[in-house]
C-alpha positions as YAML, in Angstrom:
chain: A
units: angstrom
residues:
- id: 1
  name: MET
  ca: [0.05, 0.05, 0.02]
- id: 2
  name: ILE
  ca: [2.88, 2.40, 0.79]
- id: 3
  name: ASP
  ca: [4.46, 3.82, -2.45]
- id: 4
  name: LYS
  ca: [8.04, 4.32, -1.27]
- id: 5
  name: LYS
  ca: [9.11, 5.88, -4.57]
- id: 6
  name: LYS
  ca: [6.46, 8.61, -4.28]
- id: 7
  name: ILE
  ca: [7.37, 9.24, -0.61]
- id: 8
  name: GLU
  ca: [11.03, 9.56, -1.55]
- id: 9
  name: ALA
  ca: [10.21, 12.03, -4.33]
- id: 10
  name: GLY
  ca: [8.00, 14.01, -1.94]
- id: 11
  name: VAL
  ca: [10.71, 14.09, 0.74]
- id: 12
  name: LYS
  ca: [13.24, 15.37, -1.79]
- id: 13
  name: LEU
  ca: [10.79, 18.16, -2.79]
- id: 14
  name: LEU
  ca: [10.21, 18.97, 0.71]
- id: 15
  name: LEU
  ca: [13.95, 19.35, 1.47]
- id: 16
  name: GLU
  ca: [14.38, 21.45, -1.59]
- id: 17
  name: GLY
  ca: [11.38, 23.52, -0.57]
- id: 18
  name: MET
  ca: [13.13, 24.22, 2.78]
- id: 19
  name: GLY
  ca: [16.19, 25.46, 0.93]
- id: 20
  name: GLU
  ca: [18.28, 22.36, 1.68]
- id: 21
  name: GLU
  ca: [20.97, 20.86, -0.61]
- id: 22
  name: VAL
  ca: [19.47, 17.37, -1.11]
- id: 23
  name: ASN
  ca: [22.86, 16.03, -2.28]
- id: 24
  name: ARG
  ca: [24.88, 16.85, 0.79]
- id: 25
  name: GLU
  ca: [26.21, 14.02, 2.81]
- id: 26
  name: GLY
  ca: [23.74, 14.03, 5.60]
- id: 27
  name: LEU
  ca: [20.68, 14.19, 3.36]
- id: 28
  name: ILE
  ca: [21.53, 11.90, 0.40]
- id: 29
  name: GLU
  ca: [19.80, 8.81, 1.96]
- id: 30
  name: THR
  ca: [17.09, 10.68, 3.91]
- id: 31
  name: PRO
  ca: [14.36, 10.16, 1.37]
- id: 32
  name: GLN
  ca: [14.87, 6.40, 1.54]
- id: 33
  name: ARG
  ca: [15.05, 6.43, 5.26]
- id: 34
  name: ILE
  ca: [11.74, 8.44, 5.51]
- id: 35
  name: ALA
  ca: [10.03, 6.01, 3.12]
- id: 36
  name: ARG
  ca: [11.11, 3.02, 5.19]
- id: 37
  name: MET
  ca: [10.06, 4.82, 8.36]
- id: 38
  name: TYR
  ca: [6.67, 5.72, 6.92]
- id: 39
  name: GLU
  ca: [6.13, 2.08, 5.90]
- id: 40
  name: GLU
  ca: [6.61, 1.16, 9.62]
- id: 41
  name: ILE
  ca: [4.76, 3.99, 11.32]
- id: 42
  name: PHE
  ca: [1.79, 3.98, 8.90]
- id: 43
  name: GLY
  ca: [1.59, 0.17, 8.99]
- id: 44
  name: GLY
  ca: [-1.98, 0.24, 10.09]
- id: 45
  name: LEU
  ca: [-3.22, 1.50, 6.66]
- id: 46
  name: GLY
  ca: [-4.96, -1.23, 4.89]
- id: 47
  name: GLN
  ca: [-5.30, -3.36, 8.07]
- id: 48
  name: THR
  ca: [-8.39, -4.12, 10.00]
- id: 49
  name: PRO
  ca: [-8.55, -5.46, 13.65]
- id: 50
  name: GLU
  ca: [-10.82, -8.29, 12.51]
- id: 51
  name: LYS
  ca: [-8.05, -10.88, 12.50]
- id: 52
  name: HIS
  ca: [-7.14, -9.83, 16.13]
- id: 53
  name: LEU
  ca: [-10.61, -9.76, 17.48]
- id: 54
  name: SER
  ca: [-12.14, -12.82, 15.74]
- id: 55
  name: LYS
  ca: [-10.28, -15.52, 17.86]
- id: 56
  name: THR
  ca: [-12.48, -15.60, 21.04]
- id: 57
  name: PHE
  ca: [-12.84, -17.88, 24.03]
- id: 58
  name: SER
  ca: [-16.06, -18.80, 25.94]
- id: 59
  name: VAL
  ca: [-16.52, -17.50, 29.48]
- id: 60
  name: ASN
  ca: [-19.22, -18.18, 32.05]
- id: 61
  name: ASP
  ca: [-19.38, -14.68, 33.50]
- id: 62
  name: ASN
  ca: [-19.63, -11.30, 31.92]
- id: 63
  name: ASN
  ca: [-17.50, -9.19, 34.25]
- id: 64
  name: MET
  ca: [-15.64, -6.07, 32.91]
- id: 65
  name: VAL
  ca: [-12.28, -6.70, 31.21]
- id: 66
  name: LEU
  ca: [-10.01, -3.60, 31.31]
- id: 67
  name: GLU
  ca: [-6.57, -3.33, 29.72]
- id: 68
  name: LYS
  ca: [-5.08, -0.10, 30.79]
- id: 69
  name: ASP
  ca: [-1.88, 1.81, 29.95]
- id: 70
  name: ILE
  ca: [-1.50, 0.53, 26.47]
- id: 71
  name: VAL
  ca: [1.32, 2.76, 25.04]
- id: 72
  name: PHE
  ca: [0.81, 3.93, 21.48]
- id: 73
  name: TYR
  ca: [2.40, 6.24, 18.98]
- id: 74
  name: SER
  ca: [0.37, 7.86, 16.22]
- id: 75
  name: THR
  ca: [0.56, 10.71, 13.64]
- id: 76
  name: CYS
  ca: [-1.65, 13.89, 13.66]
- id: 77
  name: GLU
  ca: [-3.22, 13.99, 10.22]
- id: 78
  name: HIS
  ca: [-3.35, 17.76, 10.39]
- id: 79
  name: HIS
  ca: [0.39, 18.43, 10.93]
- id: 80
  name: LEU
  ca: [2.01, 14.93, 10.34]
- id: 81
  name: LEU
  ca: [3.57, 15.31, 13.75]
- id: 82
  name: PRO
  ca: [3.54, 12.58, 16.30]
- id: 83
  name: PHE
  ca: [1.14, 12.25, 19.24]
- id: 84
  name: TYR
  ca: [1.58, 9.57, 21.79]
- id: 85
  name: GLY
  ca: [0.20, 8.31, 25.02]
- id: 86
  name: LYS
  ca: [-1.88, 5.61, 26.70]
- id: 87
  name: ALA
  ca: [-5.12, 3.87, 25.71]
- id: 88
  name: HIS
  ca: [-7.37, 2.28, 28.27]
- id: 89
  name: VAL
  ca: [-9.76, -0.26, 26.68]
- id: 90
  name: ALA
  ca: [-12.61, -2.02, 28.53]
- id: 91
  name: TYR
  ca: [-15.52, -4.21, 27.51]
- id: 92
  name: ILE
  ca: [-18.29, -6.23, 29.04]
- id: 93
  name: PRO
  ca: [-18.18, -9.78, 27.41]
- id: 94
  name: ASP
  ca: [-21.37, -11.32, 26.12]
- id: 95
  name: GLY
  ca: [-20.05, -14.98, 26.75]
- id: 96
  name: LYS
  ca: [-16.84, -14.37, 24.79]
- id: 97
  name: VAL
  ca: [-13.41, -12.82, 25.54]
- id: 98
  name: VAL
  ca: [-10.39, -12.14, 23.36]
- id: 99
  name: GLY
  ca: [-6.82, -12.67, 24.20]
- id: 100
  name: LEU
  ca: [-5.44, -9.54, 26.06]
- id: 101
  name: SER
  ca: [-2.75, -8.91, 23.48]
- id: 102
  name: LYS
  ca: [-5.45, -8.48, 20.89]
- id: 103
  name: LEU
  ca: [-6.76, -5.35, 22.57]
- id: 104
  name: ALA
  ca: [-3.24, -3.79, 22.30]
- id: 105
  name: ARG
  ca: [-3.01, -5.00, 18.60]
- id: 106
  name: THR
  ca: [-6.40, -3.32, 17.88]
- id: 107
  name: VAL
  ca: [-5.08, 0.00, 19.26]
- id: 108
  name: GLU
  ca: [-1.95, -0.40, 17.04]
- id: 109
  name: VAL
  ca: [-4.02, -1.08, 13.87]
- id: 110
  name: TYR
  ca: [-5.65, 2.30, 14.24]
- id: 111
  name: ALA
  ca: [-2.80, 4.24, 15.81]
- id: 112
  name: LYS
  ca: [-0.50, 3.41, 12.85]
- id: 113
  name: ARG
  ca: [-2.34, 5.67, 10.46]
- id: 114
  name: PRO
  ca: [-2.59, 9.45, 9.98]
- id: 115
  name: GLN
  ca: [-5.10, 10.15, 12.75]
- id: 116
  name: LEU
  ca: [-7.10, 12.28, 15.01]
- id: 117
  name: GLN
  ca: [-7.19, 11.26, 18.63]
- id: 118
  name: GLU
  ca: [-11.00, 11.66, 18.78]
- id: 119
  name: GLN
  ca: [-11.31, 9.34, 15.78]
- id: 120
  name: LEU
  ca: [-8.86, 6.78, 17.08]
- id: 121
  name: THR
  ca: [-10.76, 6.50, 20.39]
- id: 122
  name: ALA
  ca: [-14.08, 5.82, 18.53]
- id: 123
  name: GLN
  ca: [-12.53, 3.45, 15.96]
- id: 124
  name: ILE
  ca: [-11.20, 1.19, 18.79]
- id: 125
  name: ALA
  ca: [-14.58, 1.16, 20.64]
- id: 126
  name: ASP
  ca: [-16.50, 0.57, 17.32]
- id: 127
  name: ALA
  ca: [-14.13, -2.30, 16.34]
- id: 128
  name: LEU
  ca: [-14.72, -3.99, 19.71]
- id: 129
  name: MET
  ca: [-18.46, -3.72, 19.16]
- id: 130
  name: GLU
  ca: [-18.36, -4.96, 15.57]
- id: 131
  name: TYR
  ca: [-15.95, -7.91, 15.93]
- id: 132
  name: LEU
  ca: [-16.07, -8.95, 19.53]
- id: 133
  name: LYS
  ca: [-19.76, -8.24, 19.99]
- id: 134
  name: PRO
  ca: [-19.63, -7.41, 23.66]
- id: 135
  name: GLN
  ca: [-22.55, -5.97, 25.71]
- id: 136
  name: GLY
  ca: [-20.57, -2.67, 25.72]
- id: 137
  name: ALA
  ca: [-17.12, -0.99, 25.40]
- id: 138
  name: MET
  ca: [-15.41, 2.03, 26.87]
- id: 139
  name: VAL
  ca: [-12.21, 3.56, 25.46]
- id: 140
  name: VAL
  ca: [-10.22, 6.36, 27.01]
- id: 141
  name: ILE
  ca: [-7.06, 7.86, 25.41]
- id: 142
  name: GLU
  ca: [-4.62, 10.27, 27.10]
- id: 143
  name: ALA
  ca: [-2.02, 11.68, 24.75]
- id: 144
  name: GLU
  ca: [0.44, 14.50, 24.16]
- id: 145
  name: HIS
  ca: [0.50, 16.03, 20.79]
- id: 146
  name: MET
  ca: [3.73, 17.31, 19.34]
- id: 147
  name: CYS
  ca: [1.73, 19.85, 17.28]
- id: 148
  name: MET
  ca: [0.89, 21.49, 20.61]
- id: 149
  name: THR
  ca: [4.37, 21.03, 21.96]
- id: 150
  name: MET
  ca: [6.76, 21.94, 19.21]
- id: 151
  name: ARG
  ca: [4.78, 24.62, 17.32]
- id: 152
  name: GLY
  ca: [1.77, 26.87, 17.66]
- id: 153
  name: ILE
  ca: [0.88, 27.29, 21.37]
- id: 154
  name: LYS
  ca: [4.07, 25.36, 22.47]
- id: 155
  name: LYS
  ca: [2.61, 23.88, 25.67]
- id: 156
  name: PRO
  ca: [4.71, 20.79, 26.49]
- id: 157
  name: GLY
  ca: [3.02, 18.26, 28.84]
- id: 158
  name: ALA
  ca: [-0.53, 19.28, 27.90]
- id: 159
  name: GLN
  ca: [-2.65, 16.05, 27.81]
- id: 160
  name: THR
  ca: [-5.61, 15.53, 25.66]
- id: 161
  name: VAL
  ca: [-8.17, 12.99, 26.97]
- id: 162
  name: THR
  ca: [-10.85, 11.46, 24.93]
- id: 163
  name: CYS
  ca: [-13.56, 8.98, 26.06]
- id: 164
  name: VAL
  ca: [-16.04, 6.91, 24.03]
- id: 165
  name: THR
  ca: [-18.71, 4.68, 25.44]
- id: 166
  name: ARG
  ca: [-20.72, 2.13, 23.54]
- id: 167
  name: GLY
  ca: [-23.58, -0.31, 24.49]
- id: 168
  name: VAL
  ca: [-24.14, -0.76, 28.17]
- id: 169
  name: PHE
  ca: [-21.37, 1.65, 29.07]
- id: 170
  name: ALA
  ca: [-23.30, 4.45, 27.45]
- id: 171
  name: GLU
  ca: [-26.35, 3.54, 29.39]
- id: 172
  name: ASN
  ca: [-24.92, 2.81, 32.90]
- id: 173
  name: GLU
  ca: [-23.29, 5.46, 34.88]
- id: 174
  name: LYS
  ca: [-22.36, 2.93, 37.60]
- id: 175
  name: LEU
  ca: [-20.52, 0.88, 35.10]
- id: 176
  name: GLN
  ca: [-18.59, 3.93, 33.80]
- id: 177
  name: ASN
  ca: [-17.72, 4.81, 37.50]
- id: 178
  name: THR
  ca: [-16.43, 1.25, 37.98]
- id: 179
  name: PHE
  ca: [-14.20, 1.75, 34.94]
- id: 180
  name: TRP
  ca: [-12.80, 5.05, 36.29]
- id: 181
  name: HIS
  ca: [-12.22, 3.42, 39.73]
- id: 182
  name: MET
  ca: [-10.38, 0.49, 38.10]
- id: 183
  name: LEU
  ca: [-8.33, 2.95, 36.11]
- id: 184
  name: GLU
  ca: [-7.23, 4.84, 39.20]
- id: 185
  name: ARG
  ca: [-5.77, 1.74, 40.81]
...
């Protein structure tokens, strides 16, 4: 899906546009390095979480499952600068659970795309609802955006927090409070 030749050409134009000499020693291989890097950091393009969330295991109870502090790195689609932080993903099973690593893999599928944090939060919750079919899901993401840190307002350390609820989480304040209590532990 990634066209490395186009990326290389684009990086060369970008460097020229900045007034750089693209043939100087430190920059000669930069377009190729950037193309390889983009292949890695945008590896979620063209992927879906279906393969991660389709292998389930039967359970007798339907107690909340919470995986917290899932570290992720993403790229702001507005400035193409990184944002990074932690995702907290919970769901109420409906007789089926998924391996815990699959929740982190689902976060990665969506984080490794040009992205908005608000959209990322919703995509994770919606993927759980679609593929795992739980009674409900709740996703909270806390992140620092380099577009706020390096440029513009220049406020390092500012955290953006987004929260999405689906199913029984959207309807049940007590369940949401249990999530927040578990998150604080």
